PDB file of C-alpha atoms and ligand atoms in Angstrom:
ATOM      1  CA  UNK A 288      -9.369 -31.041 -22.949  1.00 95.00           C
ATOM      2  CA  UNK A 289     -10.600 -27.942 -20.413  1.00 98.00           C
ATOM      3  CA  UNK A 290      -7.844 -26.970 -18.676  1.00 98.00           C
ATOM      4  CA  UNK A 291      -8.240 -24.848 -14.974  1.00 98.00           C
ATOM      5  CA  UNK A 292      -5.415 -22.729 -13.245  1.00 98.00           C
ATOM      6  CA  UNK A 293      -5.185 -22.314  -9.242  1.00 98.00           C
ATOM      7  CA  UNK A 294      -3.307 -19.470  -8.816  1.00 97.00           C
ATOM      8  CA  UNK A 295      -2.226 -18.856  -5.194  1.00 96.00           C
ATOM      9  CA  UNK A 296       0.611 -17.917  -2.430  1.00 95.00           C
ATOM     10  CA  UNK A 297      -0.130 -21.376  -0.589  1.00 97.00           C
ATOM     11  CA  UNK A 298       2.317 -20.336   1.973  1.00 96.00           C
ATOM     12  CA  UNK A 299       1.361 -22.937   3.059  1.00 96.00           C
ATOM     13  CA  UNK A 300      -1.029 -25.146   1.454  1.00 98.00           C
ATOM     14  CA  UNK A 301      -4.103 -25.705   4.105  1.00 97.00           C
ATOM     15  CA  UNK A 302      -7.072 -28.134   3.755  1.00 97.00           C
ATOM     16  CA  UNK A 303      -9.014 -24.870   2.074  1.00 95.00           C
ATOM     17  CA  UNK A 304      -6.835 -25.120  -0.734  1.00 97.00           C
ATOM     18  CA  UNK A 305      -7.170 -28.747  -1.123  1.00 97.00           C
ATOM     19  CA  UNK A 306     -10.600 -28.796  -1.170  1.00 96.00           C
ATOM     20  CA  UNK A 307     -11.196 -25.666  -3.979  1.00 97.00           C
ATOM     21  CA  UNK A 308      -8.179 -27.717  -6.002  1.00 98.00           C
ATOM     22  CA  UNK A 309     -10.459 -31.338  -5.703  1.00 97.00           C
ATOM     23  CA  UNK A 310     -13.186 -29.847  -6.316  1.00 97.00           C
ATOM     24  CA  UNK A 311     -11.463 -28.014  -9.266  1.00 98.00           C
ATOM     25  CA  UNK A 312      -9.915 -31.368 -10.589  1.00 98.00           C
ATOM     26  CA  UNK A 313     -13.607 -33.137 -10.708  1.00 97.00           C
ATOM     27  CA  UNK A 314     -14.773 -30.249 -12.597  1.00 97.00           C
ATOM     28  CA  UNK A 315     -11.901 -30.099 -15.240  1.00 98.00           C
ATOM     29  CA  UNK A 316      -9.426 -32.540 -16.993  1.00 98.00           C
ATOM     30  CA  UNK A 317      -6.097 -30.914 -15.651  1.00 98.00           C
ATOM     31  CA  UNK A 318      -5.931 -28.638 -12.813  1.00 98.00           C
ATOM     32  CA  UNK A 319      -2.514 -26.110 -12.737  1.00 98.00           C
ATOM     33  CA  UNK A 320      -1.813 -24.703  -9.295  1.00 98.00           C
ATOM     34  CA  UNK A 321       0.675 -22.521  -9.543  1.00 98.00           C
ATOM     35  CA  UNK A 322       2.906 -20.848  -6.798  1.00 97.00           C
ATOM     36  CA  UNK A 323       3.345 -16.935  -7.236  1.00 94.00           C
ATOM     37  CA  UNK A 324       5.826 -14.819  -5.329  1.00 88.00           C
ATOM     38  CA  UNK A 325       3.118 -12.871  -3.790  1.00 74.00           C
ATOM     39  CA  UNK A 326       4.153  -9.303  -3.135  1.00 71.00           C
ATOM     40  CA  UNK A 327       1.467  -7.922  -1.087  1.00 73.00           C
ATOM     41  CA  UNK A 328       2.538 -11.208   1.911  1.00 72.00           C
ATOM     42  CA  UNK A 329       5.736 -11.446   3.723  1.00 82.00           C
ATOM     43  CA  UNK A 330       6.621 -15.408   2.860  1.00 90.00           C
ATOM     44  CA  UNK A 331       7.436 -17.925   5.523  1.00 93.00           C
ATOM     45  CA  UNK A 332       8.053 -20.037   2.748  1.00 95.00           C
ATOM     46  CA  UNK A 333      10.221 -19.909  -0.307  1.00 94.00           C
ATOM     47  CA  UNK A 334       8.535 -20.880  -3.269  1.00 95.00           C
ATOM     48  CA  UNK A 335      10.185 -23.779  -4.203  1.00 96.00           C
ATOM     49  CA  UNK A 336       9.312 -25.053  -0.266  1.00 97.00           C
ATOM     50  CA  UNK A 337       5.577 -24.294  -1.187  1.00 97.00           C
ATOM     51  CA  UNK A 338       5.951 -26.306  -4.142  1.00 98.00           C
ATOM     52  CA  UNK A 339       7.061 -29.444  -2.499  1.00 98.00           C
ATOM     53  CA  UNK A 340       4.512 -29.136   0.074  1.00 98.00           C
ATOM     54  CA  UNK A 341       1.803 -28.756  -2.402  1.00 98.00           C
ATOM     55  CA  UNK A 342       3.196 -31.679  -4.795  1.00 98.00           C
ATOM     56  CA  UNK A 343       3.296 -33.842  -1.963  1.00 97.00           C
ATOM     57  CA  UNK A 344      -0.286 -33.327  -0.351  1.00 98.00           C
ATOM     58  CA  UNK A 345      -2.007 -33.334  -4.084  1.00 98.00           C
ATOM     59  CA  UNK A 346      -0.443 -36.512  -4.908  1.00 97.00           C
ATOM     60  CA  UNK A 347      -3.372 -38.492  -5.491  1.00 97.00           C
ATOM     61  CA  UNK A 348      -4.625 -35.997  -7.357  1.00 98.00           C
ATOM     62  CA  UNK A 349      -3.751 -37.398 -10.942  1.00 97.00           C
ATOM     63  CA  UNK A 350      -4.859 -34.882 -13.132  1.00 98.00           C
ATOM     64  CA  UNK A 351      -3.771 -31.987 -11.127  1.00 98.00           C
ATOM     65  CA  UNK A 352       0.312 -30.467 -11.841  1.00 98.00           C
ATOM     66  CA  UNK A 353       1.943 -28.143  -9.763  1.00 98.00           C
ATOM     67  CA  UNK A 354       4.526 -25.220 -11.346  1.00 98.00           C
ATOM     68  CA  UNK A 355       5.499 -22.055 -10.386  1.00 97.00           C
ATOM     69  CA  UNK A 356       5.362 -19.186 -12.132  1.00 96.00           C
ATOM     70  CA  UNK A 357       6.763 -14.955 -11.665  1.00 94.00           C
ATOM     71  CA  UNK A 358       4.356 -12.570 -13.781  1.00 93.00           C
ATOM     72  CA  UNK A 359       0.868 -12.806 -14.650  1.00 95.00           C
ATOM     73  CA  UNK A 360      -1.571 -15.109 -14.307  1.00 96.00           C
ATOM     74  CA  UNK A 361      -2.777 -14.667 -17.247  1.00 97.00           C
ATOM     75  CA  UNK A 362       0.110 -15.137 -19.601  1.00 97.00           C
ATOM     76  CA  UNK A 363       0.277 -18.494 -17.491  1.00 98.00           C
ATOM     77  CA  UNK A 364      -3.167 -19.555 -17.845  1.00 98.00           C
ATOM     78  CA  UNK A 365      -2.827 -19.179 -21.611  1.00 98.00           C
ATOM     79  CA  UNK A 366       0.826 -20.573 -21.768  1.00 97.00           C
ATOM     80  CA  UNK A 367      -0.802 -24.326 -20.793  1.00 98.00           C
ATOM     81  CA  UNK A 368      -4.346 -23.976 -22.533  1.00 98.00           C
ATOM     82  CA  UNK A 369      -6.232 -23.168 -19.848  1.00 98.00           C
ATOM     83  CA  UNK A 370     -10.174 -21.839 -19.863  1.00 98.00           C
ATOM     84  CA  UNK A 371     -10.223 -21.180 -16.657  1.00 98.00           C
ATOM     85  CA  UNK A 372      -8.818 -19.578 -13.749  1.00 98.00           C
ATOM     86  CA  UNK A 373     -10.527 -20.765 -10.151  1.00 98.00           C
ATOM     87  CA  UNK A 374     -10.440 -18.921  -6.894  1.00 97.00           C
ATOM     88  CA  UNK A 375     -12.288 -20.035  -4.087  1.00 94.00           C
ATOM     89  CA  UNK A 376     -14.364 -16.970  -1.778  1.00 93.00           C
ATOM     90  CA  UNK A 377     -14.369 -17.440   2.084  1.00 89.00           C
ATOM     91  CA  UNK A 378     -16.299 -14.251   3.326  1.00 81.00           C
ATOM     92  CA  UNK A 379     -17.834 -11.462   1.588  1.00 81.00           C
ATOM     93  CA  UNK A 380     -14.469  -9.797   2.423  1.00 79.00           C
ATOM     94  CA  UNK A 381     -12.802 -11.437  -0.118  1.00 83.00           C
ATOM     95  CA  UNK A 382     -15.370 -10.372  -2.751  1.00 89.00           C
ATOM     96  CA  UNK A 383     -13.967  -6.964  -3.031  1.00 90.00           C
ATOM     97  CA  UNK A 384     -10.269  -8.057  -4.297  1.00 91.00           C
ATOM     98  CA  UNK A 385     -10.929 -10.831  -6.097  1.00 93.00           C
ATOM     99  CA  UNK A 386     -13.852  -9.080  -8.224  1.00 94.00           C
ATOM    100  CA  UNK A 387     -11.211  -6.328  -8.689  1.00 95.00           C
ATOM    101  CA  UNK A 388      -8.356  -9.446  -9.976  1.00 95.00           C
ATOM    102  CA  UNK A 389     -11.518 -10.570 -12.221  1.00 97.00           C
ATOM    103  CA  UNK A 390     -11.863  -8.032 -13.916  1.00 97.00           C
ATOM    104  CA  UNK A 391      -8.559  -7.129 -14.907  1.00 97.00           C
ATOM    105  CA  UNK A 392      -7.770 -10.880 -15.989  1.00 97.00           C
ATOM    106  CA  UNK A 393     -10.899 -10.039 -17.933  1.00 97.00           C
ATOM    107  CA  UNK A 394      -9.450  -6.767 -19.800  1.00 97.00           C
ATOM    108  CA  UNK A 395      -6.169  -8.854 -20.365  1.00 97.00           C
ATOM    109  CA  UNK A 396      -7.579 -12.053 -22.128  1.00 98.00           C
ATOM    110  CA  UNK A 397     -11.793 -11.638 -22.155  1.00 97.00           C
ATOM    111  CA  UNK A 398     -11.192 -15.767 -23.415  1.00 97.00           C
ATOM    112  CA  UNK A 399      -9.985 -16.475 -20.134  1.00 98.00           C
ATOM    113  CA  UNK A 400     -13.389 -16.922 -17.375  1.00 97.00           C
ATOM    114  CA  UNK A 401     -12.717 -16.685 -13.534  1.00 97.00           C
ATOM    115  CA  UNK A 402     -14.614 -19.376 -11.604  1.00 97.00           C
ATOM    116  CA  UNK A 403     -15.346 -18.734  -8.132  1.00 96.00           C
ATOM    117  CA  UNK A 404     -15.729 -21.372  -5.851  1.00 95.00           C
ATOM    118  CA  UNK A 405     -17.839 -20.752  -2.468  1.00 92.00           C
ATOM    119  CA  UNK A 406     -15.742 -22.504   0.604  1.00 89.00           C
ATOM    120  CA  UNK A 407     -16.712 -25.262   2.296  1.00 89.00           C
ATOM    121  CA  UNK A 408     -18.279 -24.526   5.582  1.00 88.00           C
ATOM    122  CA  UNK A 409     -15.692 -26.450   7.713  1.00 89.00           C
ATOM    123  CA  UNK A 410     -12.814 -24.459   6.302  1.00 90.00           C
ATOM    124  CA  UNK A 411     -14.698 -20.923   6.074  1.00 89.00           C
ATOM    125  CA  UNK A 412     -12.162 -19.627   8.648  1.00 89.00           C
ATOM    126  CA  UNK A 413      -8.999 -20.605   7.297  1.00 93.00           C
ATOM    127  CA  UNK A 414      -6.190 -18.517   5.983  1.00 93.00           C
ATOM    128  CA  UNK A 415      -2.066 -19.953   5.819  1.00 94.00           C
ATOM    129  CA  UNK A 416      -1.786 -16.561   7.783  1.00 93.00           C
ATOM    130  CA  UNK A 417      -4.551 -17.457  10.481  1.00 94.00           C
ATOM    131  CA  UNK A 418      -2.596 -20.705  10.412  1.00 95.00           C
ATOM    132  CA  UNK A 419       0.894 -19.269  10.542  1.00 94.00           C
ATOM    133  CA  UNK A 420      -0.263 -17.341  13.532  1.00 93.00           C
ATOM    134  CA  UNK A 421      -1.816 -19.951  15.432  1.00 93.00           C
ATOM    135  CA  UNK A 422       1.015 -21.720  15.299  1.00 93.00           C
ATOM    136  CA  UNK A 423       3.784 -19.383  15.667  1.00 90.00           C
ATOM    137  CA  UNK A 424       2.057 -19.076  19.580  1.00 90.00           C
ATOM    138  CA  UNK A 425       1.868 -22.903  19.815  1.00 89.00           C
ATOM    139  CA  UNK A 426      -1.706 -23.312  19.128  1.00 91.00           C
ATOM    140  CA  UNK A 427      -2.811 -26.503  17.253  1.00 92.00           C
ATOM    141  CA  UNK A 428      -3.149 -26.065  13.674  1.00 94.00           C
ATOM    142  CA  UNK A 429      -3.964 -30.198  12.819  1.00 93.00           C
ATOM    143  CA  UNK A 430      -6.928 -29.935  12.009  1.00 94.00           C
ATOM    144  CA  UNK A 431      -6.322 -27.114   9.052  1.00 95.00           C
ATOM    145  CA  UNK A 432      -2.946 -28.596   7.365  1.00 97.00           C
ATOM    146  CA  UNK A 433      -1.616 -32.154   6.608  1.00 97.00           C
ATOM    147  CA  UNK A 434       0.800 -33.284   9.181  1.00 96.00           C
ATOM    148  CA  UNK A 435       3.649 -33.049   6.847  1.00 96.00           C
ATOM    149  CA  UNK A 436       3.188 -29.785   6.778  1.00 97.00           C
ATOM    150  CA  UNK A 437       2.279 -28.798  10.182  1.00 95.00           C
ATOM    151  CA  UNK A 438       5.829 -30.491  11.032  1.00 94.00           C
ATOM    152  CA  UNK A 439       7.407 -27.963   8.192  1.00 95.00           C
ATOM    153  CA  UNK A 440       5.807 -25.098   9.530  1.00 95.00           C
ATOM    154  CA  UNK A 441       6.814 -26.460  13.708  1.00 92.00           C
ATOM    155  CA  UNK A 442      10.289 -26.438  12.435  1.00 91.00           C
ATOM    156  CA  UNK A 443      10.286 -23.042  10.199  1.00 91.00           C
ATOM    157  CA  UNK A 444       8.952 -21.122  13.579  1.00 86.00           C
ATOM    158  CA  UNK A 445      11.789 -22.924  15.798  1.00 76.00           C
ATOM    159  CA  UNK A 446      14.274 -21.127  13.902  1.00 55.00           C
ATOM    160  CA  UNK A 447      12.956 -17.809  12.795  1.00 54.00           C
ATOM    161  CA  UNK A 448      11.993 -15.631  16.091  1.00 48.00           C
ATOM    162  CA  UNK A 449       9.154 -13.886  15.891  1.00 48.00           C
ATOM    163  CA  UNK A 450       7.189 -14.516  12.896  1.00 52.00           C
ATOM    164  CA  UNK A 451       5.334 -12.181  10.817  1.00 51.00           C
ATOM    165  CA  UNK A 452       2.630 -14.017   9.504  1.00 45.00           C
TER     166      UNK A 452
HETATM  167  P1  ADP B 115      -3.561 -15.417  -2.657  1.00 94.80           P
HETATM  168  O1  ADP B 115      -2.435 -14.752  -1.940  1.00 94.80           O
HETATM  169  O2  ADP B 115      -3.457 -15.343  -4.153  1.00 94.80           O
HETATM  170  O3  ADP B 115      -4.933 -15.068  -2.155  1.00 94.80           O
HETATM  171  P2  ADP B 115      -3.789 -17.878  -1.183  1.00 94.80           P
HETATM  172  O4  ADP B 115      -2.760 -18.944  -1.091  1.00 94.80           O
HETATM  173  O5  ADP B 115      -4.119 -17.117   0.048  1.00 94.80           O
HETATM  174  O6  ADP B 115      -3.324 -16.946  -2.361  1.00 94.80           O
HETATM  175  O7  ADP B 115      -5.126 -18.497  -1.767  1.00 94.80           O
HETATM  176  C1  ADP B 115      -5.170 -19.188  -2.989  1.00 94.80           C
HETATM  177  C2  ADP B 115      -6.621 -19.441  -3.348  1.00 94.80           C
HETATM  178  O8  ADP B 115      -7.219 -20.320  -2.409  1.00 94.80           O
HETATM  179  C3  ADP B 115      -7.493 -18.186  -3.340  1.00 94.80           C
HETATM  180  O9  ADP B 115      -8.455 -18.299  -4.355  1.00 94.80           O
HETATM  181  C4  ADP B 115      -8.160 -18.224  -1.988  1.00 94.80           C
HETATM  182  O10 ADP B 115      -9.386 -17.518  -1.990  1.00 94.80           O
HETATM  183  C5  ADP B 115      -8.380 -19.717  -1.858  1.00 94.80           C
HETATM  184  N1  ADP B 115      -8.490 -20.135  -0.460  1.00 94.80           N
HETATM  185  C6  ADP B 115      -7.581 -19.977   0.528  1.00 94.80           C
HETATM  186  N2  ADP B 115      -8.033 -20.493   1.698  1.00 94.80           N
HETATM  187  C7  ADP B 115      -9.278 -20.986   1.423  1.00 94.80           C
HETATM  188  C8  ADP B 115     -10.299 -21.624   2.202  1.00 94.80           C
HETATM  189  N3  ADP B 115     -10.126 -21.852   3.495  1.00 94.80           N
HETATM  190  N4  ADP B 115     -11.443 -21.986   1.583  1.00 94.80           N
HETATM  191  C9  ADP B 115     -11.599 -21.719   0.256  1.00 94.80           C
HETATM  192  N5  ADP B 115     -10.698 -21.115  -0.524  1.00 94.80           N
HETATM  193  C10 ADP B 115      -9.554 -20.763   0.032  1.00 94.80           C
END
Protein backbone atom coordinates (compact mmCIF):
# COMPACT_ATOMS: atom_id res chain seq x y z
CA UNK A 1 0.00 0.00 0.00
CA UNK A 2 1.84 3.68 -0.77
CA UNK A 3 1.04 5.72 1.83
CA UNK A 4 1.28 9.98 1.42
CA UNK A 5 1.42 12.56 4.38
CA UNK A 6 -0.10 16.28 4.07
CA UNK A 7 1.53 18.04 6.53
CA UNK A 8 0.09 21.53 7.15
CA UNK A 9 -1.23 24.46 9.65
CA UNK A 10 -4.74 24.42 7.76
CA UNK A 11 -5.76 27.20 9.95
CA UNK A 12 -8.14 26.90 8.19
CA UNK A 13 -8.55 24.40 5.60
CA UNK A 14 -9.27 26.41 2.10
CA UNK A 15 -10.25 24.90 -1.30
CA UNK A 16 -6.17 24.94 -2.04
CA UNK A 17 -5.78 22.39 0.42
CA UNK A 18 -8.55 20.32 -0.78
CA UNK A 19 -7.52 20.19 -4.05
CA UNK A 20 -3.45 19.21 -3.36
CA UNK A 21 -5.18 16.50 -0.70
CA UNK A 22 -7.67 15.00 -3.86
CA UNK A 23 -5.31 15.13 -5.97
CA UNK A 24 -2.97 13.44 -3.38
CA UNK A 25 -5.66 10.70 -2.57
CA UNK A 26 -5.97 9.69 -6.53
CA UNK A 27 -2.34 9.39 -6.59
CA UNK A 28 -1.90 7.18 -3.39
CA UNK A 29 -3.92 4.52 -1.39
CA UNK A 30 -4.17 6.53 1.99
CA UNK A 31 -3.58 10.11 2.29
CA UNK A 32 -2.53 11.44 6.19
CA UNK A 33 -3.11 15.15 6.67
CA UNK A 34 -1.92 16.01 9.65
CA UNK A 35 -2.43 19.26 11.77
CA UNK A 36 0.92 20.75 13.28
CA UNK A 37 1.09 23.47 15.89
CA UNK A 38 2.86 25.71 13.57
CA UNK A 39 5.25 28.00 15.38
CA UNK A 40 6.30 30.41 12.85
CA UNK A 41 1.87 31.50 12.54
CA UNK A 42 -0.12 33.03 15.24
CA UNK A 43 -3.33 30.40 15.19
CA UNK A 44 -6.88 31.56 14.89
CA UNK A 45 -7.60 28.12 15.37
CA UNK A 46 -6.78 25.54 17.95
CA UNK A 47 -5.75 22.44 16.56
CA UNK A 48 -8.27 20.27 17.53
CA UNK A 49 -10.84 23.11 15.74
CA UNK A 50 -8.65 22.60 12.53
CA UNK A 51 -9.13 19.05 12.83
CA UNK A 52 -12.84 19.02 12.81
CA UNK A 53 -12.96 21.38 10.06
CA UNK A 54 -10.71 19.34 7.97
CA UNK A 55 -12.51 15.87 8.92
CA UNK A 56 -15.63 17.33 8.00
CA UNK A 57 -14.84 18.93 4.46
CA UNK A 58 -12.64 15.62 3.42
CA UNK A 59 -15.41 13.40 4.21
CA UNK A 60 -15.93 11.90 1.00
CA UNK A 61 -12.61 11.43 0.75
CA UNK A 62 -12.44 7.62 1.79
CA UNK A 63 -9.01 6.88 1.74
CA UNK A 64 -7.81 10.04 3.21
CA UNK A 65 -7.45 10.20 7.60
CA UNK A 66 -6.93 13.16 9.43
CA UNK A 67 -4.55 13.21 12.90
CA UNK A 68 -2.62 15.57 14.50
CA UNK A 69 0.62 15.40 15.39
CA UNK A 70 3.54 17.85 17.75
CA UNK A 71 7.22 17.09 16.41
CA UNK A 72 8.48 16.15 13.17
CA UNK A 73 7.13 15.32 10.19
CA UNK A 74 9.19 12.92 9.63
CA UNK A 75 8.97 10.68 12.63
CA UNK A 76 5.15 10.94 11.58
CA UNK A 77 5.47 10.06 8.08
CA UNK A 78 7.37 6.93 9.10
CA UNK A 79 5.16 6.20 12.24
CA UNK A 80 2.07 5.24 9.56
CA UNK A 81 4.22 3.81 6.55
CA UNK A 82 4.27 6.53 4.54
CA UNK A 83 6.59 7.08 1.13
CA UNK A 84 5.72 10.21 0.75
CA UNK A 85 5.33 13.56 2.04
CA UNK A 86 3.23 16.13 -0.47
CA UNK A 87 3.29 19.87 -0.42
CA UNK A 88 1.66 21.77 -2.92
CA UNK A 89 3.83 25.23 -4.47
CA UNK A 90 1.70 28.40 -5.21
CA UNK A 91 4.41 30.98 -6.42
CA UNK A 92 8.00 30.75 -6.88
CA UNK A 93 8.00 32.34 -3.37
CA UNK A 94 7.26 29.35 -1.81
CA UNK A 95 10.11 27.50 -3.56
CA UNK A 96 12.68 28.90 -1.29
CA UNK A 97 11.20 27.33 2.15
CA UNK A 98 9.88 24.41 1.09
CA UNK A 99 13.20 23.33 -0.91
CA UNK A 100 14.91 24.27 2.40
CA UNK A 101 12.01 21.71 4.51
CA UNK A 102 13.03 19.14 1.57
CA UNK A 103 16.03 18.86 2.17
CA UNK A 104 16.23 18.47 5.71
CA UNK A 105 13.32 15.75 5.65
CA UNK A 106 15.85 14.39 3.20
CA UNK A 107 19.00 14.33 5.73
CA UNK A 108 16.50 12.89 8.40
CA UNK A 109 15.04 9.79 6.51
CA UNK A 110 16.68 9.90 2.61
CA UNK A 111 13.59 6.83 2.31
CA UNK A 112 11.16 9.40 2.75
CA UNK A 113 10.58 11.56 -1.05
CA UNK A 114 8.85 15.06 -0.96
CA UNK A 115 6.30 15.44 -3.77
CA UNK A 116 5.50 18.79 -4.85
CA UNK A 117 2.38 19.53 -6.26
CA UNK A 118 2.02 22.76 -8.65
CA UNK A 119 -1.47 24.66 -7.60
CA UNK A 120 -4.25 24.82 -9.51
CA UNK A 121 -4.63 28.04 -11.33
CA UNK A 122 -7.99 29.04 -9.71
CA UNK A 123 -6.56 28.79 -6.22
CA UNK A 124 -2.92 30.24 -7.06
CA UNK A 125 -3.76 33.17 -4.72
CA UNK A 126 -4.93 31.57 -1.75
CA UNK A 127 -3.44 31.45 1.68
CA UNK A 128 -5.83 30.69 5.26
CA UNK A 129 -3.95 34.04 6.10
CA UNK A 130 -5.07 35.94 2.80
CA UNK A 131 -8.36 34.37 3.83
CA UNK A 132 -8.28 35.22 7.51
CA UNK A 133 -7.65 38.75 6.43
CA UNK A 134 -10.22 39.15 3.97
CA UNK A 135 -12.51 38.24 6.23
CA UNK A 136 -11.56 39.72 9.42
CA UNK A 137 -12.53 43.28 7.23
CA UNK A 138 -15.79 41.66 6.02
CA UNK A 139 -14.74 40.80 2.62
CA UNK A 140 -16.24 37.62 1.03
CA UNK A 141 -14.16 34.67 1.39
CA UNK A 142 -17.00 31.94 -0.32
CA UNK A 143 -15.52 31.30 -2.95
CA UNK A 144 -12.00 30.06 -1.17
CA UNK A 145 -13.52 27.92 1.93
CA UNK A 146 -16.57 25.58 2.40
CA UNK A 147 -19.41 27.35 3.99
CA UNK A 148 -19.03 25.46 7.14
CA UNK A 149 -16.12 26.94 7.56
CA UNK A 150 -16.54 30.39 6.41
CA UNK A 151 -19.43 30.39 9.22
CA UNK A 152 -16.51 29.13 11.83
CA UNK A 153 -14.21 31.64 10.83
CA UNK A 154 -17.54 34.68 10.77
CA UNK A 155 -18.01 33.63 14.29
CA UNK A 156 -14.15 33.28 15.53
CA UNK A 157 -13.65 37.15 14.22
CA UNK A 158 -17.02 38.29 16.10
CA UNK A 159 -15.42 37.52 19.24
CA UNK A 160 -11.73 38.10 19.02
CA UNK A 161 -11.09 42.02 18.14
CA UNK A 162 -8.67 42.63 15.92
CA UNK A 163 -7.26 39.66 14.37
CA UNK A 164 -3.80 38.91 13.54
CA UNK A 165 -3.93 36.84 10.69
P1 LIG B 1 2.24 25.38 6.36
O1 LIG B 1 2.14 26.34 7.50
O2 LIG B 1 2.95 24.10 6.72
O3 LIG B 1 2.73 25.96 5.07
P2 LIG B 1 -0.42 25.50 5.27
O4 LIG B 1 -1.67 25.09 5.96
O5 LIG B 1 -0.23 26.94 4.96
O6 LIG B 1 0.75 24.91 6.15
O7 LIG B 1 -0.27 24.67 3.93
C1 LIG B 1 -0.29 23.26 3.91
C2 LIG B 1 0.10 22.80 2.51
O8 LIG B 1 -0.87 23.20 1.57
C3 LIG B 1 1.42 23.39 2.01
O9 LIG B 1 2.07 22.43 1.22
C4 LIG B 1 0.98 24.55 1.15
O10 LIG B 1 1.95 24.87 0.16
C5 LIG B 1 -0.26 23.95 0.53
N1 LIG B 1 -1.21 24.98 0.09
C6 LIG B 1 -1.80 25.94 0.84
N2 LIG B 1 -2.62 26.71 0.09
C7 LIG B 1 -2.53 26.22 -1.18
C8 LIG B 1 -3.10 26.58 -2.44
N3 LIG B 1 -3.93 27.61 -2.54
N4 LIG B 1 -2.78 25.84 -3.52
C9 LIG B 1 -1.92 24.80 -3.39
N5 LIG B 1 -1.33 24.42 -2.25
C10 LIG B 1 -1.63 25.09 -1.16
Amino acid sequence: MKIAVCPGSFDPVTYGHIDIISRAANLFDRVYVVVLPNQRKKSCFTVEERLEMLREVLAHLDNVVCEQHEGLVVEYAQSRGAIAIVRGLRAVSDFEFEFKMASMNHHLDPEIETVFMMTSNEYSFISSSAVKEIASFGGDVSKWISPSVAERLKERIGTRKGLNP
